[in-house]
Amino acid sequence: MSYIIEIENLSKDYEVGFWKKKKVRALDDLTLNVEAGQIFGFLGGNGAGKTTTIKILMSLMFPTTGTARILGSDISDFKMHSRIGYCPENPYFYDYLKARELMNYFGELFGFDAAKRNRKTEELLTKVGLDEKDWNKQLRKFSKGMLQRVGLAQSLINEPEIVFLDEPMSGLDPIGRREIRELIAELREQGTTVFMSTHILSDIEALCDNVAILRGGKLAATGNLHELLTDSGEKQSFEITIKGGAAENLKDSIAGIAGAIFAAKPNGANINVLDENDIEKVLHATREAGGSLVSVQPVRQSLEEFFVKQTE
Amino acid sequence: MANPNAVSGASTFKIISTIARNTFREAVRDRVLYNLVIFVLLITASAIFLGELTAGHEARTIVNLGLGAMLVFGAFISIFVGVSLVSKEIERRTIYAIFSKPIGRGEFIVGKYLGLCLTLLVNVLVMGIGVSLAILAVGGGSLALTIWGAIALLYLELAILTAVAILFSSFSSPALSALLTFFVFIIGNFTQSLKDFALTIGSSSGKLFFDVLYIILPNLSFYSFRTNAAHGELPSAALLGGAFLYAMVYIGILLTVTILIFKRRNFK
Amino acid sequence: MNKNFRQIVFSIALIAGGFALIFALSNFLERHISTLPKGFEDEDLSVQGANLKNYSLGFEGLLADWYWMKALQYLGKKFLDSKEDVSLENLTPLNPRLLYPYLDNATTLDPKFISVYEYGAVVLPAIDKEQAIKLTEKGIRDNPNNWRLRHYLGFIYWRLGNYQKAAEVYEEGAKITGAPLFMRQMAAKMNSDGGSRETARAIYRQMFEESEDRQTRENAALRLLRLDFLDEQEIIQKSLDDFKRKNNRCANNWREIMPFLQAAKIPDAQKIRVDNQANLIDRSGAAYLLNKEICRAELDAARTKIPLE
Ligand SMILES: Nc1ncnc2c1ncn2[C@@H]1O[C@H](COP(=O)(O)OP(=O)(O)OP(=O)(O)O)[C@@H](O)[C@H]1O
Ligand SMILES: [Mg+2]
């Protein structure tokens, strides 16, 4: 299996300070491979080095050490950029241009003829959900979310084989987020590889096949999302929801069960137990307290918990 | 894969011209051309009022004043737009989207440079026509035509100055670049004196220093033909041709150095 | 890295080659640059403006204009401020001591500014003849092929009564290619009768017709009027003398000498204008006054535009 993105021992030091330059390591010996045709989630806390990595991949910065290849070409080969797309974090574009003009300009840089530029512009601006009345508005009058949509649209203008999205959901309203989520899923359907960094874990859970988690510039974990969550050695737990009953009595009787967690809710409670056999005990106690069962659910370890554990 | 027959991208020429045109559009939308309004007012006012002051030498004074103002306005644009040409793109991060496209850093620099040259060309043409019309209005006759030799040289001077500005801005802050470019503009007009000065120095190492300085700094005095133009003189073909070649070679050197530096820059 | 290295080496070679070309082009251009003539470095540039010459960023033309305007305004203001009537022939009462430095600066900054020399040649002799000569000679040094400057210098010497020197200068000027026939004629005239009215008329007519400077033309026109007046005064004098010889007294008014004027014994007498009250009118339209004490026609100082001297 050949990889579409290959990152080898990539490190980056930032030089800070005005006079005596001090080196700050932002990325430390990152090795990572991404297969074609998937949505790859690039996770990590603030300052973990996600943006740094993506900017090195885009040749906007040069690595201190290490190499990387995209589509088999070294990242310094900018001709390869005709086959990829990139939407920067908090994108910003020429604010004197209108959305349409910006798309047209970028299309021209790819050498598209006027008809194709027009077609792609309209297609993509519609797809990212930018209101048609805003197409002929100068970008300086755009809101953050509107700019984000334009950023996504421009990253797709050349029908890229891989698209790099640095926090594509930031600044979007809930509807916008859903639209973009659908757009990203659609991209995978068409065979486009998506490499995205994000903080929004629900999006990752909904979209990503594989993920990598960075911590302090180092790779903390990588692999298939499902496998990571189930193979992490954590036991499964069960969530029991009940309604009615005297909560205080119930809490006391539950306290006897090892590992059980009680959480009172208005007119009921949520109880977590670790052992399947404890479910019966809880149900018994519930009936005694005069409550009734609503549901019993097995819970997997959540990505959030996993993420917190990996990045702490 | 989405499209196995990958798009091959535009030709270098096409990319450069696209960037240049966009740079021109930026200048227009950022109201760089508004200075023309001030210029036209200045020339009109002087055409009207100078007659009183110069006792029938309006045309001569309009040439001196008009071409002088053209240089000042032009140098102002060269320096201030020139130093922000690239640094503004880095600062505002508009450059991220550009370089993720199949565009070389050299193509970007050349495109930006030519875009500003185009802006200056439009500026100089409009101002030149303004001066010509003012000359005709005060009955200056053929001066309206002969000044264009000086204007051509003036434009070459601005093209050199713009390349200097873009070079400085490739490694220093816009404010410092503007200052340095301004110094080069001043010293560039005195390099002849610099050379004469070198001749009066006894020590050979001192002389060598000034000689090297003379070669490295642009000799902009080749391009000031304004006082002669006021007498209706035209630059000789040798002067025009030599000055054109000099400008092309000098600009070529500056852009090469700029690209060399720019290629190594991290856009943090 | 290797690619990087190659790129740097290639670029440096390119830059070095470029500077070699720049060196060659610099030398070429230095020979073809249109330098303003030399020959004034050793001069005492006591009034600071001219020191700007090498430091004016190519704005010396504009600076020259500025000094030129300054000079015109300076003298104009002196005229307006002065209480007494000042003759164009002698401006010293105005004490225009800065005029020469202004003109000198203007021509140092722009040595080809011919109009300034012309203005200097016309005005400065009425202030300081040394300065007038100095300025014009500087102009000749910086513009050796300009015959006009010889004309101005010749004019200055002529006004100072140095006809021999004037003749020499006109002679030199006549040799310059493009010099008009007038220069040769003047050279001849100066030697034969420099002080004659005919010479003066020729000079001023030339100025009136050829000068590009409005003030010089106006001044020449006035001088021509004065020359005409001197002619007319002689004619009228003849009639007055005739009348006196016949009647043994001076005429009481112009009407009395009208028959003598019309007798046509006097050449050009009919050229003198007469108004409907039988007054004799000078060329500027003012009536002549009759001074009976010396029995002589005089200009009406209050009305006439003709210079009184
Ligand atoms: N221009 C810079 N100069 C110096 N240090 C920088 C610069 N940019 C980033 N860093 C440092 O590099 C590290 C990684 O930053 P990076 O922007 O890659 O993080 P990130 O994972 O994208 O974070 P976020 O989720 O907040 O966007 C941080 O410690 C940051 O302080
Ligand atoms: Mg980031």
CSV table of C-alpha atoms and ligand atoms in Angstrom, one decimal, chain A residues 14 16 26 45-52 89 167 199, chain B residues 268, ligand 1:
chain,number,residue,atom,x,y,z
A,14,TYR,CA,10.5,28.5,15.8
A,16,VAL,CA,11.6,33.7,19.0
A,26,ALA,CA,6.8,23.3,17.9
A,45,GLY,CA,-4.8,20.7,21.9
A,46,ASN,CA,-4.1,24.3,21.3
A,47,GLY,CA,-0.5,24.8,20.4
A,48,ALA,CA,0.1,21.1,19.7
A,49,GLY,CA,1.6,21.7,16.3
A,50,LYS,CA,-1.3,21.0,13.9
A,51,THR,CA,-1.1,24.2,12.0
A,52,THR,CA,2.7,24.1,12.0
A,89,GLU,CA,-6.9,28.4,9.7
A,167,GLU,CA,-10.2,23.8,11.4
A,199,HIS,CA,-11.2,20.6,17.8
B,268,LYS,CA,4.9,32.0,10.1
D,1,LIG,N1,4.9,32.2,14.4
D,1,LIG,C1,5.3,31.5,15.5
D,1,LIG,N2,6.4,31.9,16.2
D,1,LIG,C2,6.7,31.3,17.3
D,1,LIG,N3,6.1,30.2,17.8
D,1,LIG,C3,5.0,29.8,17.1
D,1,LIG,C4,4.5,30.4,16.0
D,1,LIG,N4,3.5,29.8,15.5
D,1,LIG,C5,3.2,28.8,16.4
D,1,LIG,N5,4.2,28.8,17.3
D,1,LIG,C6,4.3,27.8,18.4
D,1,LIG,O1,4.3,26.5,17.9
D,1,LIG,C7,3.5,25.7,18.6
D,1,LIG,C8,2.5,25.0,17.7
D,1,LIG,O2,1.6,25.9,17.2
D,1,LIG,P1,0.5,25.6,16.1
D,1,LIG,O3,-0.1,26.8,15.6
D,1,LIG,O4,1.1,24.6,15.1
D,1,LIG,O5,-0.6,24.8,17.0
D,1,LIG,P2,-2.0,24.3,16.7
D,1,LIG,O6,-1.9,22.8,17.0
D,1,LIG,O7,-2.4,24.6,15.3
D,1,LIG,O8,-2.9,25.0,17.7
D,1,LIG,P3,-4.4,25.6,17.6
D,1,LIG,O9,-5.3,24.4,17.8
D,1,LIG,O10,-4.5,26.6,18.7
D,1,LIG,O11,-4.6,26.1,16.2
D,1,LIG,C9,2.9,26.5,19.7
D,1,LIG,O12,3.6,26.3,20.9
D,1,LIG,C10,3.0,27.9,19.3
D,1,LIG,O13,3.3,28.7,20.4
